[in-house]
Amino acid sequence: MTIDTSLPAPGQASAAGAASAAHEPVLPGEHFERLRAELSGDLVLPGEDGWDSARAAWQLLVDQHPAAVVVAADVHDVATTVACARRLGLHVAPQSTGHAAGALGPLTDTILLRTARLDGIAIDAEARTARVGAGVTAAALAAAVAEHGCAAVSGMAPSVGVVGSTLGGGLGWLARSHGLGVNSILSIDAVDAQGHVIRVDAEHHADLFWAVRGGIAPVIVTAIELQLHEIGELHAGALMWPLERAADVAHAWREWIEELPEAVTSLARVLRYPPIPEIPDFLRARSFVAVEAAIQADAATAASLLQPLRDLRPELDSVRPMSPAELSTVHGDPAHPAPGFGEAVVLTDITAASMDALIDVALEPSSQSLLSIELRHLGGRTAPGGTAGGVVSAIDGAGLVFAVGLVPFPGALAAVKDAATAVADRMQPFASSAVVKNFAERPTAAATLYGIDAERLRRVACAWDPEGVIRVGHPLDGPLAAPVKRDTPPVLD
Ligand SMILES: Cc1cc2nc3c(=O)[nH]c(=O)nc-3n(C[C@H](O)[C@H](O)[C@H](O)COP(=O)(O)OP(=O)(O)OC[C@H]3O[C@@H](n4cnc5c(N)ncnc54)[C@H](O)[C@@H]3O)c2cc1C
């Protein structure tokens, strides 16, 4: 399908002047009504019924105010929306769940394109591949592929979108054995900034295939094809101790991970549960040090691997045989939209000194406003040097610190921000230069995210979307990210 692209691009024409001189001027409102008529899905404009739910991001700290929201029902809706945006001199921002809404930046002059209804999953059990629509969540994919005895490499949270999370890296429970999720991408179906439907893989548009995997997607992905993996026996869960045991447990975990096979992915964390009814009685308002682990091994091997930690007599031990589909329950991420603020730091090494620093800051009174301070064990297949894939295919570091707090009311933000920043600052002496895109919650410069690849990425993005029609998280700084300029402001009626 090809859409007429002989129309002004963002920044090239006033909205009212977008109509050809040979025709009567078409007001933006009329363009939107034509768009509404052409869509199988929905167009929601400011003030209309459903506006607040249509524009709401999963990340409740972000209050999104786009020019319009399109809830796409199919690929045609996506292409039609791009064409309409070009006519109006607007951008289009694809969004599945809005977990990463904080990295998107302001949505002025932007149509927010919600993809949740593009939720098809087609599995080829023989080839062990899945074609996953842009609106599919990690939990839905995990459940679907488990029926075929497979697993997808994804992040730890069930509610994130597969496309957004995988394009951004995808660091989860299979990380050390199977690497980042982004390396499982076989191909991408997309609508480009001109409205063309394209397929992107190693043979087709290799430059774009490189750029979208871990970098910038200057296209709207409508589906993604993923390599699935057969996972053998799996044991996973958490061991938890009262917070007073933080130092000895954390150091025991540090020594434990030194000899671990790649079949084990684990993390250590300090957890402070708030006094809210959603938290089970036995955890509510209590603080713990915990080790969470996913071990791909039979029961005897898993038990023997865990013994040094169990010797520390955890108060709670939930490690049990699990199917890969259940893995997303281990980390306890919220299932429903939540307001959260987090900071991340990649560590070059997990040493006694870096662990001491982390424990010190985690036990400070200021850290009481944080829900979780965790240290994920990296290495294994997450380390550089494996398969050369897209612009980001590995993480150069031994561990990822992530400090996050819930912000139940606006006044709580300052304390959470200060506490998360304090953790990040304290870990700076041990930090590598790596920044993991999925854990960068605010717009981050391309040079910081991609290093020397930022310039090549910019060239690819400019080639595919010279006018910057498509707006994605962590927008490239410079011309592509420049706001749309019009001679006459649009009248959005
Ligand atoms: C509670 C929580 C837990 C998390 N846990 C993990 C984890 O364990 N591991 C991990 O790796 N990450 C994790 N993340 C980070 C998460 O993977 C990123 O926020 C990711 O970007 C979310 O993708 P999404 O599609 O759900 O979000 P969205 O905000 O909908 O999309 C994020 C970005 O992805 C891109 N994108 C989405 N859809 C499209 C599309 N159709 N076409 C082109 N680009 C698109 C855009 O840049 C968009 O701005 C977590 C986040 C939260 C809030």
XYZ file of C-alpha atoms and ligand atoms in Angstrom:
546
model
C 0.000 0.000 0.000
C 1.296 3.455 -0.856
C -0.079 6.726 0.374
C 0.089 9.925 -1.644
C 3.111 11.730 -0.288
C 3.060 14.760 -2.534
C 2.037 16.767 0.488
C 3.863 19.182 2.725
C 5.976 17.668 5.465
C 6.065 18.940 9.034
C 7.490 22.405 9.169
C 7.025 23.099 5.492
C 3.557 24.580 5.453
C 1.001 26.179 7.653
C -1.858 23.862 8.475
C -4.361 26.057 6.730
C -2.035 26.384 3.761
C -1.643 22.642 3.471
C -4.405 22.488 0.930
C -3.292 22.943 -2.612
C -3.647 26.449 -3.991
C -5.850 24.962 -6.693
C -8.354 23.839 -4.092
C -10.404 25.469 -1.412
C -8.422 25.653 1.862
C -9.095 22.684 4.108
C -9.102 23.452 7.809
C -7.340 21.069 10.219
C -10.664 20.077 11.711
C -11.851 18.929 8.299
C -8.661 16.926 7.796
C -9.327 15.245 11.111
C -12.927 14.487 10.151
C -11.724 12.906 6.913
C -9.196 10.917 8.906
C -11.926 9.796 11.293
C -14.028 8.597 8.378
C -11.121 6.652 6.872
C -10.061 4.888 10.063
C -11.220 1.449 11.147
C -10.024 2.446 14.597
C -10.762 5.654 16.471
C -9.740 9.265 16.367
C -10.132 11.130 19.638
C -9.716 14.904 19.743
C -9.225 17.113 22.809
C -12.448 17.519 24.731
C -14.171 14.545 23.118
C -15.525 11.604 25.116
C -12.696 9.238 25.980
C -10.002 11.899 25.524
C -8.422 11.376 28.934
C -8.216 7.605 28.659
C -6.984 7.776 25.044
C -4.080 10.064 25.957
C -3.197 8.357 29.254
C 0.222 6.749 29.510
C 1.011 3.731 31.697
C 3.562 6.000 33.389
C 1.142 8.133 35.386
C 3.729 10.817 36.114
C 3.463 11.905 32.494
C 0.452 13.977 31.481
C 0.329 13.712 27.694
C -1.248 16.504 25.649
C -1.048 15.550 21.984
C -2.932 17.330 19.210
C -5.026 14.195 18.677
C -5.017 10.494 19.478
C -5.521 7.749 16.917
C -6.233 4.283 18.238
C -5.174 2.246 15.228
C -7.017 -0.960 14.372
C -4.809 -2.050 11.467
C -1.853 -1.149 9.275
C -4.049 0.942 7.007
C -4.947 3.145 9.975
C -1.256 3.688 10.669
C -0.497 4.699 7.076
C -3.585 6.905 6.893
C -2.582 8.665 10.106
C 0.912 9.354 8.774
C -0.579 10.819 5.600
C -2.951 13.026 7.589
C -0.147 14.196 9.865
C 1.902 15.215 6.836
C -1.013 17.202 5.443
C -1.388 19.043 8.731
C 2.315 19.542 9.369
C 2.131 17.373 12.478
C 4.301 14.621 13.917
C 3.160 11.081 14.717
C 4.308 9.363 17.912
C 3.713 5.601 18.100
C 2.905 4.405 21.592
C 1.858 1.018 22.832
C 1.504 1.200 26.620
C 3.269 4.444 27.471
C 5.691 2.854 29.956
C 8.389 5.061 28.445
C 6.239 8.166 27.989
C 8.780 10.165 29.994
C 11.408 9.652 27.278
C 9.155 10.938 24.506
C 9.229 14.630 25.292
C 6.379 17.085 24.688
C 3.686 16.026 22.230
C 2.934 19.483 20.891
C 1.990 19.273 17.190
C 1.866 15.496 17.473
C -0.738 12.845 16.806
C -0.337 10.129 19.412
C -0.788 6.792 17.634
C -1.867 4.116 20.108
C -1.085 0.590 18.930
C -2.753 -1.525 21.640
C -5.293 -2.921 19.193
C -2.565 -4.289 16.914
C -2.444 -7.278 19.214
C -2.074 -10.249 16.866
C 0.425 -13.001 17.622
C 1.258 -15.621 14.951
C 3.563 -18.425 16.011
C 5.481 -20.732 13.700
C 6.172 -23.568 16.123
C 8.449 -25.431 13.746
C 10.680 -22.461 12.986
C 10.261 -21.228 16.571
C 9.374 -17.721 15.513
C 6.590 -15.343 16.464
C 5.197 -12.412 14.524
C 3.997 -10.002 17.172
C 1.744 -6.988 16.626
C 2.858 -3.588 17.887
C 0.263 -3.633 20.681
C 1.135 -6.989 22.251
C 2.329 -6.979 25.870
C 5.143 -9.126 27.239
C 2.684 -11.162 29.336
C 0.455 -11.915 26.336
C 3.422 -13.036 24.251
C 4.882 -15.152 27.051
C 1.556 -16.958 27.512
C 1.094 -17.541 23.788
C 4.566 -18.918 23.143
C 4.519 -21.081 26.273
C 1.721 -23.117 24.673
C 4.311 -24.127 22.080
C 6.986 -24.933 24.650
C 9.000 -21.820 23.810
C 10.020 -18.559 25.406
C 10.670 -15.084 24.063
C 13.575 -13.063 25.385
C 11.954 -10.064 27.018
C 12.195 -7.748 30.007
C 11.016 -8.711 33.480
C 7.763 -6.739 33.539
C 4.551 -8.330 32.207
C 2.798 -5.119 31.218
C 5.401 -3.577 28.903
C 4.870 -3.619 25.150
C 6.933 -6.209 23.291
C 7.808 -3.838 20.456
C 8.884 -0.865 22.581
C 10.688 -2.964 25.150
C 12.479 -5.132 22.590
C 13.498 -2.234 20.340
C 14.964 -0.586 23.454
C 17.007 -3.645 24.463
C 14.908 -6.034 26.535
C 16.816 -7.043 29.653
C 15.084 -9.879 31.466
C 15.326 -13.256 33.121
C 16.972 -14.956 30.142
C 19.553 -12.193 29.728
C 22.722 -14.016 30.703
C 21.835 -17.138 28.721
C 20.219 -15.547 25.645
C 21.324 -11.922 25.644
C 19.157 -8.875 25.110
C 15.747 -9.273 23.506
C 16.749 -6.930 20.686
C 19.064 -9.628 19.303
C 16.067 -11.929 18.775
C 14.522 -9.587 16.189
C 14.399 -11.282 12.782
C 12.414 -8.693 10.872
C 10.113 -5.731 11.271
C 6.962 -4.668 9.453
C 6.589 -0.918 9.468
C 5.029 2.164 7.941
C 7.660 4.714 7.020
C 7.450 8.494 7.281
C 6.143 8.695 3.717
C 3.309 6.294 4.532
C 4.814 3.292 2.703
C 4.365 -0.155 4.177
C 7.787 -1.788 4.340
C 9.459 -4.932 5.565
C 12.826 -4.503 7.222
C 15.338 -7.294 7.783
C 18.944 -8.206 7.079
C 18.223 -8.336 3.317
C 15.786 -5.441 3.063
C 16.835 -1.973 4.209
C 19.792 -3.275 6.205
C 20.686 0.247 7.347
C 17.286 0.700 8.907
C 17.402 -2.807 10.388
C 20.633 -1.848 12.124
C 19.212 1.459 13.398
C 15.923 0.201 14.830
C 17.559 -2.575 16.851
C 18.432 -0.724 20.029
C 18.501 2.707 18.422
C 16.006 5.021 16.811
C 13.042 3.742 14.813
C 12.358 6.485 12.233
C 9.375 4.360 11.170
C 6.230 3.105 12.857
C 6.609 -0.568 13.592
C 3.375 -2.471 13.045
C 4.745 -5.938 13.848
C 7.976 -7.560 14.819
C 9.201 -11.072 14.062
C 11.107 -12.678 16.905
C 13.231 -15.772 17.265
C 11.851 -17.893 20.098
C 13.895 -20.206 22.259
C 13.383 -23.595 23.804
C 13.963 -23.399 27.523
C 14.607 -26.527 29.530
C 13.742 -26.988 33.172
C 13.441 -23.687 34.973
C 13.416 -22.741 38.655
C 12.771 -19.182 39.703
C 11.615 -17.009 42.557
C 12.897 -14.895 45.417
C 14.724 -15.411 48.690
C 14.011 -12.643 51.195
C 15.489 -11.566 54.484
C 14.642 -8.680 56.831
C 16.461 -5.508 55.809
C 18.816 -5.750 58.806
C 20.562 -8.589 56.925
C 21.296 -6.327 53.903
C 25.078 -6.267 54.184
C 25.736 -9.982 54.684
C 23.149 -11.058 52.103
C 24.346 -8.573 49.488
C 27.965 -9.608 49.885
C 27.027 -13.284 49.867
C 25.162 -12.693 46.579
C 28.206 -10.854 45.198
C 30.410 -13.842 45.948
C 27.728 -16.244 44.697
C 27.513 -14.668 41.222
C 31.270 -14.901 40.695
C 31.070 -18.557 39.670
C 27.582 -18.741 38.233
C 26.908 -20.299 34.822
C 25.134 -18.247 32.154
C 22.038 -20.338 32.846
C 21.465 -18.234 35.966
C 20.266 -14.634 35.827
C 19.798 -12.979 39.187
C 19.636 -9.708 41.040
C 19.914 -8.444 44.592
C 17.649 -5.712 45.838
C 16.425 -3.734 48.794
C 12.638 -3.570 48.839
C 10.533 -1.280 50.966
C 6.875 -2.116 50.594
C 4.454 0.754 51.121
C 1.524 0.419 53.559
C -1.066 0.037 50.803
C -3.816 -2.587 50.493
C -2.494 -3.854 47.118
C 0.502 -5.382 48.939
C -0.101 -8.787 50.600
C -0.299 -8.752 54.426
C 2.999 -10.531 54.972
C 4.905 -7.900 52.959
C 2.933 -4.715 53.570
C 4.929 -1.878 55.181
C 7.958 -4.144 55.641
C 11.513 -3.821 54.265
C 13.635 -6.637 52.908
C 16.865 -7.516 51.214
C 16.100 -10.020 48.469
C 17.790 -12.151 45.862
C 15.679 -13.019 42.842
C 16.885 -15.620 40.387
C 15.911 -17.594 37.310
C 17.866 -20.810 37.026
C 17.649 -22.937 33.888
C 18.511 -26.262 35.445
C 16.952 -29.397 36.882
C 15.790 -29.434 40.496
C 18.943 -30.983 41.924
C 21.266 -28.556 40.150
C 19.083 -25.571 41.066
C 19.020 -26.657 44.718
C 22.759 -27.103 44.813
C 23.339 -23.699 43.195
C 21.010 -22.030 45.697
C 22.417 -23.736 48.794
C 24.921 -20.999 49.751
C 22.067 -18.475 49.803
C 19.665 -20.799 51.576
C 22.358 -21.333 54.216
C 21.702 -17.697 55.143
C 18.225 -18.809 56.235
C 15.891 -16.549 54.264
C 12.594 -15.652 55.897
C 10.779 -16.213 52.604
C 11.768 -18.592 49.811
C 9.546 -18.706 46.730
C 11.940 -20.420 44.314
C 10.052 -23.202 42.563
C 9.759 -24.957 39.201
C 8.289 -22.500 36.733
C 7.253 -22.217 33.139
C 8.826 -19.324 31.239
C 5.361 -17.724 31.075
C 5.408 -17.291 34.864
C 8.769 -15.530 34.922
C 7.119 -12.133 34.694
C 5.709 -12.641 38.202
C 9.128 -12.994 39.852
C 10.150 -9.340 39.931
C 6.760 -8.167 41.197
C 6.390 -5.283 38.740
C 3.032 -3.521 38.960
C 0.425 -4.920 36.595
C -1.444 -1.640 36.314
C -0.421 1.909 35.432
C 1.642 3.543 38.145
C 3.516 6.785 38.790
C 7.195 5.964 39.231
C 10.537 7.696 39.012
C 13.806 5.829 38.568
C 17.512 6.283 37.922
C 19.922 3.709 36.531
C 23.686 3.246 36.512
C 25.728 0.515 34.814
C 28.652 -0.714 36.931
C 31.957 -1.799 35.385
C 32.419 -4.446 38.104
C 30.524 -5.768 41.061
C 33.190 -5.518 43.730
C 33.220 -5.430 47.522
C 33.692 -1.652 47.315
C 30.825 -1.032 44.882
C 28.569 -3.297 46.937
C 29.500 -1.454 50.138
C 28.625 1.849 48.479
C 25.295 0.513 47.297
C 24.371 -0.907 50.691
C 25.395 2.345 52.418
C 23.176 4.488 50.253
C 20.330 1.940 50.303
C 20.253 2.074 54.103
C 20.298 5.847 54.350
C 17.097 7.472 55.609
C 16.600 9.286 52.265
C 16.313 5.904 50.502
C 13.178 5.157 52.507
C 11.213 6.981 49.832
C 12.294 4.379 47.267
C 10.383 1.164 46.630
C 13.356 -0.718 45.254
C 17.091 -0.407 44.806
C 18.310 -3.321 42.724
C 21.498 -4.584 41.183
C 21.006 -6.860 38.175
C 23.813 -9.246 37.308
C 24.839 -8.753 33.670
C 27.617 -10.520 31.774
C 27.097 -13.800 29.967
C 25.354 -13.134 26.649
C 24.610 -9.514 27.552
C 28.316 -8.721 27.234
C 29.789 -7.140 24.096
C 31.572 -9.416 21.665
C 28.735 -11.756 20.724
C 26.554 -11.543 17.655
C 26.912 -8.236 15.845
C 23.333 -7.096 15.565
C 21.855 -3.643 15.619
C 23.258 -0.413 16.964
C 22.860 -1.723 20.529
C 23.197 -5.465 21.067
C 24.992 -5.705 24.423
C 25.678 -3.861 27.664
C 29.245 -3.026 28.539
C 29.172 -3.586 32.271
C 28.903 -6.169 35.026
C 25.758 -4.931 36.724
C 22.838 -2.556 36.385
C 21.733 -0.526 39.389
C 18.163 0.735 39.232
C 16.640 2.810 42.014
C 12.926 3.509 41.747
C 10.175 4.965 43.862
C 6.431 5.304 43.557
C 5.058 8.841 43.504
C 1.547 8.477 44.945
C 0.898 12.239 44.906
C 2.740 15.094 43.144
C 4.284 16.399 46.358
C 6.156 13.118 46.802
C 8.147 13.519 43.603
C 10.927 15.683 45.003
C 11.857 13.198 47.734
C 11.786 10.222 45.341
C 13.824 12.111 42.764
C 16.405 13.175 45.345
C 16.691 9.650 46.705
C 17.049 7.994 43.274
C 19.570 10.631 42.226
C 21.515 10.076 45.455
C 21.840 6.372 44.624
C 23.000 7.158 41.078
C 25.479 9.738 42.342
C 26.879 7.398 44.972
C 27.510 4.723 42.326
C 29.236 7.081 39.858
C 32.785 6.123 40.937
C 31.971 2.565 39.840
C 29.999 3.462 36.711
C 30.778 2.473 33.157
C 29.934 4.881 30.335
C 27.094 2.600 29.197
C 23.535 3.885 29.463
C 20.765 1.328 29.017
C 18.050 2.920 26.934
C 15.131 1.046 28.505
C 16.177 2.310 31.923
C 16.690 5.918 30.821
C 13.323 7.375 31.717
C 13.832 10.895 30.405
C 14.975 12.097 26.974
C 18.674 11.283 26.727
C 21.152 12.591 24.159
C 22.048 10.274 21.282
C 25.770 10.590 22.008
C 25.135 9.331 25.557
C 23.015 6.408 24.418
C 24.908 5.359 21.293
C 28.428 6.807 21.577
C 30.264 6.840 18.251
C 27.273 5.225 16.512
C 25.135 8.326 17.105
C 26.263 9.989 13.879
C 25.547 6.942 11.705
C 22.194 6.642 13.421
C 21.443 10.248 12.623
C 22.266 9.660 8.938
C 19.909 6.674 8.789
C 17.153 8.579 10.580
C 17.598 11.565 8.250
C 17.467 9.328 5.175
C 14.219 7.676 6.278
C 12.498 10.622 7.904
C 14.176 13.859 6.811
C 11.383 16.046 8.142
C 11.140 14.285 11.481
C 7.497 13.264 11.021
C 7.842 10.283 13.341
C 8.544 11.046 16.952
C 9.910 8.345 19.232
C 11.456 8.124 22.673
C 14.846 9.787 23.190
C 14.466 11.901 20.055
C 17.707 12.675 18.254
C 18.943 16.118 19.189
C 19.446 18.602 16.371
C 17.365 19.186 13.256
C 15.302 16.040 13.509
C 14.110 16.964 16.944
C 13.450 20.593 16.140
C 9.883 21.652 16.785
C 7.613 22.006 13.813
C 7.576 25.603 12.594
C 4.544 27.016 10.887
C 3.791 30.394 9.408
C 0.301 30.209 10.852
C -0.565 28.230 13.985
C -3.092 25.494 13.269
C -6.638 25.833 14.471
C -7.567 22.504 15.949
C -11.317 22.576 16.225
C 7.525 -1.075 35.671
C 8.525 -1.180 34.554
C 9.356 -2.293 34.479
C 10.281 -2.411 33.443
N 11.107 -3.516 33.386
C 11.985 -3.650 32.379
C 12.832 -4.785 32.278
O 12.825 -5.669 33.118
N 13.681 -4.855 31.232
C 13.722 -3.901 30.257
O 14.496 -4.043 29.302
N 12.960 -2.806 30.335
C 12.101 -2.652 31.369
N 11.320 -1.541 31.451
C 11.486 -0.492 30.453
C 10.580 -0.752 29.249
O 11.044 -1.875 28.538
C 10.637 0.486 28.358
O 10.002 1.531 29.048
C 9.975 0.253 27.020
O 10.257 1.329 26.157
C 8.485 0.086 27.172
O 7.914 -0.192 25.926
P 6.362 0.081 25.728
O 6.041 -0.199 24.317
O 5.606 -0.624 26.790
O 6.280 1.638 26.045
P 5.843 2.857 25.119
O 6.017 4.049 25.981
O 4.519 2.609 24.520
O 6.908 2.871 23.969
C 8.234 3.205 24.280
C 8.968 3.632 23.050
O 9.154 2.505 22.200
C 9.115 2.932 20.859
N 7.961 2.330 20.225
C 6.878 1.777 20.820
N 6.034 1.316 19.889
C 6.585 1.612 18.704
C 6.194 1.394 17.363
N 5.043 0.775 17.049
N 7.001 1.821 16.367
C 8.169 2.448 16.644
N 8.603 2.669 17.896
C 7.817 2.255 18.907
C 8.981 4.438 20.874
O 10.269 5.011 20.919
C 8.267 4.662 22.176
O 8.442 5.985 22.643
C 10.409 -1.393 32.482
C 9.585 -0.245 32.568
C 8.670 -0.140 33.595
C 7.825 1.102 33.676
